[in-house]
PDB file of C-alpha atoms in Angstrom:
ATOM      1  CA  UNK A1049     -24.528  -2.593 -21.890  1.00  0.00           C
ATOM      2  CA  UNK A1050     -26.771   0.204 -20.701  1.00  0.00           C
ATOM      3  CA  UNK A1051     -25.286   3.621 -20.024  1.00  0.00           C
ATOM      4  CA  UNK A1052     -26.517   3.500 -16.418  1.00  0.00           C
ATOM      5  CA  UNK A1053     -24.628   0.304 -15.627  1.00  0.00           C
ATOM      6  CA  UNK A1054     -21.510   1.666 -17.327  1.00  0.00           C
ATOM      7  CA  UNK A1055     -21.706   4.819 -15.209  1.00  0.00           C
ATOM      8  CA  UNK A1056     -22.131   2.740 -12.039  1.00  0.00           C
ATOM      9  CA  UNK A1057     -19.163   0.545 -12.993  1.00  0.00           C
ATOM     10  CA  UNK A1058     -17.054   3.620 -13.672  1.00  0.00           C
ATOM     11  CA  UNK A1059     -17.979   5.148 -10.297  1.00  0.00           C
ATOM     12  CA  UNK A1060     -17.281   1.847  -8.500  1.00  0.00           C
ATOM     13  CA  UNK A1061     -13.934   1.660 -10.303  1.00  0.00           C
ATOM     14  CA  UNK A1062     -13.005   5.167  -9.179  1.00  0.00           C
ATOM     15  CA  UNK A1063     -14.019   4.444  -5.595  1.00  0.00           C
ATOM     16  CA  UNK A1064     -12.048   1.193  -5.524  1.00  0.00           C
ATOM     17  CA  UNK A1065      -8.999   2.996  -6.868  1.00  0.00           C
ATOM     18  CA  UNK A1066      -9.302   5.685  -4.175  1.00  0.00           C
ATOM     19  CA  UNK A1067      -9.778   3.117  -1.412  1.00  0.00           C
ATOM     20  CA  UNK A1068      -6.845   1.205  -2.888  1.00  0.00           C
ATOM     21  CA  UNK A1069      -4.746   4.360  -2.605  1.00  0.00           C
ATOM     22  CA  UNK A1070      -5.749   4.671   1.056  1.00  0.00           C
ATOM     23  CA  UNK A1071      -4.725   1.042   1.415  1.00  0.00           C
ATOM     24  CA  UNK A1072      -1.163   1.928   0.469  1.00  0.00           C
ATOM     25  CA  UNK A1073      -0.656   3.321   3.974  1.00  0.00           C
ATOM     26  CA  UNK A1074      -3.521   1.774   5.979  1.00  0.00           C
ATOM     27  CA  UNK A1075      -2.351  -1.750   6.839  1.00  0.00           C
ATOM     28  CA  UNK A1076      -5.822  -3.317   7.072  1.00  0.00           C
ATOM     29  CA  UNK A1077      -6.700  -2.404   3.479  1.00  0.00           C
ATOM     30  CA  UNK A1078      -5.050  -4.351   0.639  1.00  0.00           C
ATOM     31  CA  UNK A1079      -4.160  -1.329  -1.513  1.00  0.00           C
ATOM     32  CA  UNK A1080      -2.926  -2.859  -4.761  1.00  0.00           C
ATOM     33  CA  UNK A1081      -5.603  -5.599  -4.973  1.00  0.00           C
ATOM     34  CA  UNK A1082      -8.383  -3.088  -4.281  1.00  0.00           C
ATOM     35  CA  UNK A1083      -7.021  -0.711  -6.897  1.00  0.00           C
ATOM     36  CA  UNK A1084      -6.757  -3.584  -9.362  1.00  0.00           C
ATOM     37  CA  UNK A1085     -10.394  -4.458  -8.628  1.00  0.00           C
ATOM     38  CA  UNK A1086     -11.126  -0.880  -9.691  1.00  0.00           C
ATOM     39  CA  UNK A1087      -9.391  -1.523 -13.003  1.00  0.00           C
ATOM     40  CA  UNK A1088     -11.414  -4.726 -13.374  1.00  0.00           C
ATOM     41  CA  UNK A1089     -14.662  -2.812 -12.853  1.00  0.00           C
ATOM     42  CA  UNK A1090     -13.480  -0.186 -15.338  1.00  0.00           C
ATOM     43  CA  UNK A1091     -12.696  -2.929 -17.877  1.00  0.00           C
ATOM     44  CA  UNK A1092     -16.397  -3.836 -18.004  1.00  0.00           C
ATOM     45  CA  UNK A1093     -17.542  -0.220 -18.328  1.00  0.00           C
ATOM     46  CA  UNK A1094     -18.188   1.345 -21.720  1.00  0.00           C
ATOM     47  CA  UNK A1095     -16.482   4.500 -20.462  1.00  0.00           C
ATOM     48  CA  UNK A1096     -13.020   2.950 -20.237  1.00  0.00           C
ATOM     49  CA  UNK A1097     -10.719   1.457 -22.810  1.00  0.00           C
ATOM     50  CA  UNK A1098      -8.580  -0.965 -20.769  1.00  0.00           C
ATOM     51  CA  UNK A1099      -7.269  -3.938 -22.727  1.00  0.00           C
ATOM     52  CA  UNK A1100      -7.284  -7.502 -21.461  1.00  0.00           C
ATOM     53  CA  UNK A1101      -3.477  -7.570 -21.692  1.00  0.00           C
ATOM     54  CA  UNK A1102      -3.261  -4.457 -19.509  1.00  0.00           C
ATOM     55  CA  UNK A1103      -5.647  -6.038 -17.017  1.00  0.00           C
ATOM     56  CA  UNK A1104      -3.553  -9.223 -16.829  1.00  0.00           C
ATOM     57  CA  UNK A1105      -0.259  -7.327 -16.495  1.00  0.00           C
ATOM     58  CA  UNK A1106      -1.645  -5.109 -13.740  1.00  0.00           C
ATOM     59  CA  UNK A1107      -3.038  -8.192 -11.947  1.00  0.00           C
ATOM     60  CA  UNK A1108       0.410  -9.783 -11.916  1.00  0.00           C
ATOM     61  CA  UNK A1109       1.925  -6.521 -10.678  1.00  0.00           C
ATOM     62  CA  UNK A1110      -0.688  -6.249  -7.909  1.00  0.00           C
ATOM     63  CA  UNK A1111       0.058  -9.798  -6.723  1.00  0.00           C
ATOM     64  CA  UNK A1112       3.839  -9.321  -6.819  1.00  0.00           C
ATOM     65  CA  UNK A1113       3.660  -5.978  -4.998  1.00  0.00           C
ATOM     66  CA  UNK A1114       1.380  -7.454  -2.334  1.00  0.00           C
ATOM     67  CA  UNK A1115       3.779 -10.331  -1.729  1.00  0.00           C
ATOM     68  CA  UNK A1116       6.928  -8.192  -1.747  1.00  0.00           C
ATOM     69  CA  UNK A1117       5.323  -5.648   0.582  1.00  0.00           C
ATOM     70  CA  UNK A1118       5.059  -8.323   3.267  1.00  0.00           C
ATOM     71  CA  UNK A1119       8.771  -9.102   3.034  1.00  0.00           C
ATOM     72  CA  UNK A1120      10.227  -5.577   3.116  1.00  0.00           C
ATOM     73  CA  UNK A1121       9.606  -4.789   6.814  1.00  0.00           C
ATOM     74  CA  UNK A1122      10.748  -8.204   8.015  1.00  0.00           C
ATOM     75  CA  UNK A1123      13.824  -8.251   5.775  1.00  0.00           C
ATOM     76  CA  UNK A1124      14.914  -4.728   6.654  1.00  0.00           C
ATOM     77  CA  UNK A1125      14.271  -5.264  10.367  1.00  0.00           C
ATOM     78  CA  UNK A1126      16.382  -8.429  10.360  1.00  0.00           C
ATOM     79  CA  UNK A1127      19.082  -6.719   8.287  1.00  0.00           C
ATOM     80  CA  UNK A1128      19.321  -4.012  10.945  1.00  0.00           C
ATOM     81  CA  UNK A1129      19.343  -6.548  13.797  1.00  0.00           C
ATOM     82  CA  UNK A1130      15.731  -6.266  14.912  1.00  0.00           C
ATOM     83  CA  UNK A1131      13.141  -8.792  15.990  1.00  0.00           C
ATOM     84  CA  UNK A1132       9.495  -9.482  15.207  1.00  0.00           C
ATOM     85  CA  UNK A1133       8.674  -7.101  18.037  1.00  0.00           C
ATOM     86  CA  UNK A1134      10.071  -4.208  15.996  1.00  0.00           C
ATOM     87  CA  UNK A1135       8.028  -5.207  12.939  1.00  0.00           C
ATOM     88  CA  UNK A1136       4.858  -5.638  14.998  1.00  0.00           C
ATOM     89  CA  UNK A1137       5.539  -2.354  16.761  1.00  0.00           C
ATOM     90  CA  UNK A1138       5.928  -0.590  13.416  1.00  0.00           C
ATOM     91  CA  UNK A1139       2.531  -1.884  12.295  1.00  0.00           C
ATOM     92  CA  UNK A1140       0.846  -0.859  15.560  1.00  0.00           C
ATOM     93  CA  UNK A1141       2.598   2.514  15.368  1.00  0.00           C
ATOM     94  CA  UNK A1142       1.222   3.031  11.870  1.00  0.00           C
ATOM     95  CA  UNK A1143      -2.330   2.221  12.992  1.00  0.00           C
ATOM     96  CA  UNK A1144      -2.111   4.582  15.974  1.00  0.00           C
ATOM     97  CA  UNK A1145      -0.327   7.197  13.867  1.00  0.00           C
ATOM     98  CA  UNK A1146      -3.087   7.079  11.280  1.00  0.00           C
ATOM     99  CA  UNK A1147      -5.432   8.704  13.790  1.00  0.00           C
ATOM    100  CA  UNK A1148      -2.986  11.476  14.650  1.00  0.00           C
ATOM    101  CA  UNK A1149      -2.480  12.959  11.205  1.00  0.00           C
ATOM    102  CA  UNK A1150       0.310  13.015   8.627  1.00  0.00           C
ATOM    103  CA  UNK A1151       3.154  13.209  11.157  1.00  0.00           C
ATOM    104  CA  UNK A1152       1.681  10.257  13.009  1.00  0.00           C
ATOM    105  CA  UNK A1153       1.624   8.206   9.817  1.00  0.00           C
ATOM    106  CA  UNK A1154       5.278   9.070   9.187  1.00  0.00           C
ATOM    107  CA  UNK A1155       6.636   8.792  12.748  1.00  0.00           C
ATOM    108  CA  UNK A1156       4.239   6.147  14.097  1.00  0.00           C
ATOM    109  CA  UNK A1157       6.003   3.161  12.509  1.00  0.00           C
ATOM    110  CA  UNK A1158       9.407   4.298  13.776  1.00  0.00           C
ATOM    111  CA  UNK A1159       8.169   4.969  17.313  1.00  0.00           C
ATOM    112  CA  UNK A1160       6.220   1.698  17.317  1.00  0.00           C
ATOM    113  CA  UNK A1161       9.265  -0.261  16.142  1.00  0.00           C
ATOM    114  CA  UNK A1162      11.391   1.486  18.749  1.00  0.00           C
ATOM    115  CA  UNK A1163       8.975   0.570  21.547  1.00  0.00           C
ATOM    116  CA  UNK A1164       8.571  -2.984  20.233  1.00  0.00           C
ATOM    117  CA  UNK A1165      12.309  -3.589  20.103  1.00  0.00           C
ATOM    118  CA  UNK A1166      12.787  -1.906  23.476  1.00  0.00           C
ATOM    119  CA  UNK A1167      10.257  -4.363  24.962  1.00  0.00           C
ATOM    120  CA  UNK A1168      12.043  -7.257  23.233  1.00  0.00           C
ATOM    121  CA  UNK A1169      15.418  -6.141  24.653  1.00  0.00           C
ATOM    122  CA  UNK A1170      13.792  -5.719  28.097  1.00  0.00           C
ATOM    123  CA  UNK A1171      14.636  -2.044  28.323  1.00  0.00           C
ATOM    124  CA  UNK A1172      18.254  -2.352  27.225  1.00  0.00           C
ATOM    125  CA  UNK A1173      19.209   0.132  24.531  1.00  0.00           C
ATOM    126  CA  UNK A1174      21.562  -2.129  22.586  1.00  0.00           C
ATOM    127  CA  UNK A1175      20.599  -1.885  18.914  1.00  0.00           C
ATOM    128  CA  UNK A1176      17.082  -0.591  19.596  1.00  0.00           C
ATOM    129  CA  UNK A1177      17.403   2.511  17.408  1.00  0.00           C
ATOM    130  CA  UNK A1178      19.119   0.580  14.631  1.00  0.00           C
ATOM    131  CA  UNK A1179      16.365  -2.071  14.588  1.00  0.00           C
ATOM    132  CA  UNK A1180      13.651   0.590  14.689  1.00  0.00           C
ATOM    133  CA  UNK A1181      15.305   2.357  11.768  1.00  0.00           C
ATOM    134  CA  UNK A1182      15.381  -0.921   9.807  1.00  0.00           C
ATOM    135  CA  UNK A1183      11.692  -1.573  10.464  1.00  0.00           C
ATOM    136  CA  UNK A1184      10.885   1.999   9.492  1.00  0.00           C
ATOM    137  CA  UNK A1185      12.885   1.727   6.255  1.00  0.00           C
ATOM    138  CA  UNK A1186      11.122  -1.535   5.407  1.00  0.00           C
ATOM    139  CA  UNK A1187       7.776   0.149   6.014  1.00  0.00           C
ATOM    140  CA  UNK A1188       8.756   3.095   3.798  1.00  0.00           C
ATOM    141  CA  UNK A1189       9.965   0.832   0.980  1.00  0.00           C
ATOM    142  CA  UNK A1190       6.780  -1.260   1.060  1.00  0.00           C
ATOM    143  CA  UNK A1191       4.529   1.778   1.291  1.00  0.00           C
ATOM    144  CA  UNK A1192       6.403   3.554  -1.484  1.00  0.00           C
ATOM    145  CA  UNK A1193       6.187   0.527  -3.757  1.00  0.00           C
ATOM    146  CA  UNK A1194       2.438   0.175  -3.141  1.00  0.00           C
ATOM    147  CA  UNK A1195       1.865   3.882  -3.622  1.00  0.00           C
ATOM    148  CA  UNK A1196       3.727   3.979  -6.933  1.00  0.00           C
ATOM    149  CA  UNK A1197       1.847   0.904  -8.116  1.00  0.00           C
ATOM    150  CA  UNK A1198      -1.583   2.234  -7.184  1.00  0.00           C
ATOM    151  CA  UNK A1199      -0.807   5.643  -8.682  1.00  0.00           C
ATOM    152  CA  UNK A1200       0.106   3.780 -11.868  1.00  0.00           C
ATOM    153  CA  UNK A1201      -3.250   1.981 -11.760  1.00  0.00           C
ATOM    154  CA  UNK A1202      -5.027   5.310 -11.279  1.00  0.00           C
ATOM    155  CA  UNK A1203      -3.085   6.688 -14.257  1.00  0.00           C
ATOM    156  CA  UNK A1204      -4.227   3.716 -16.399  1.00  0.00           C
ATOM    157  CA  UNK A1205      -7.825   4.381 -15.338  1.00  0.00           C
ATOM    158  CA  UNK A1206      -7.677   8.112 -16.095  1.00  0.00           C
ATOM    159  CA  UNK A1207      -5.972   7.624 -19.482  1.00  0.00           C
ATOM    160  CA  UNK A1208      -8.412   4.893 -20.481  1.00  0.00           C
ATOM    161  CA  UNK A1209     -11.341   7.068 -19.462  1.00  0.00           C
ATOM    162  CA  UNK A1210     -10.014  10.026 -21.450  1.00  0.00           C
ATOM    163  CA  UNK A1211      -9.553   7.833 -24.535  1.00  0.00           C
ATOM    164  CA  UNK A1212     -13.085   6.546 -24.395  1.00  0.00           C
ATOM    165  CA  UNK A1213     -14.861   9.895 -24.240  1.00  0.00           C
TER     166      UNK A1213
END
């Protein structure tokens, strides 16, 4: 393969890994699959030394993390007595919070879940905070799992790049 194509593949891989990292906390971006696509691009570059076994293992991890991430908020919300409104509110709160900076990203899901559950309970405060806390914890668990996974993928990329040069 020509050096130019390998450089392009390596750059694309790095960009996909960075966008995948953003996808760990931006709900519209599939973080782990995008980061894995970065590893796939790196696999075909001459500037990386990623094995086929590593690529397969990371693919399985990306799929499992993506599936589990969808269950955490719902499971935790239900465990804490919340409804789908709390889960939906947490997602909307994250999207709105994303545009308000780091504190918005952290507090947005909780406030969104709180408002969503408050709407569901028709303004009655019974269990609203508990449900919002459950939705928020589910969001944090899912986000943390994705973030750790994608950081691991970035680590694989960096190590494989360092080995190849």
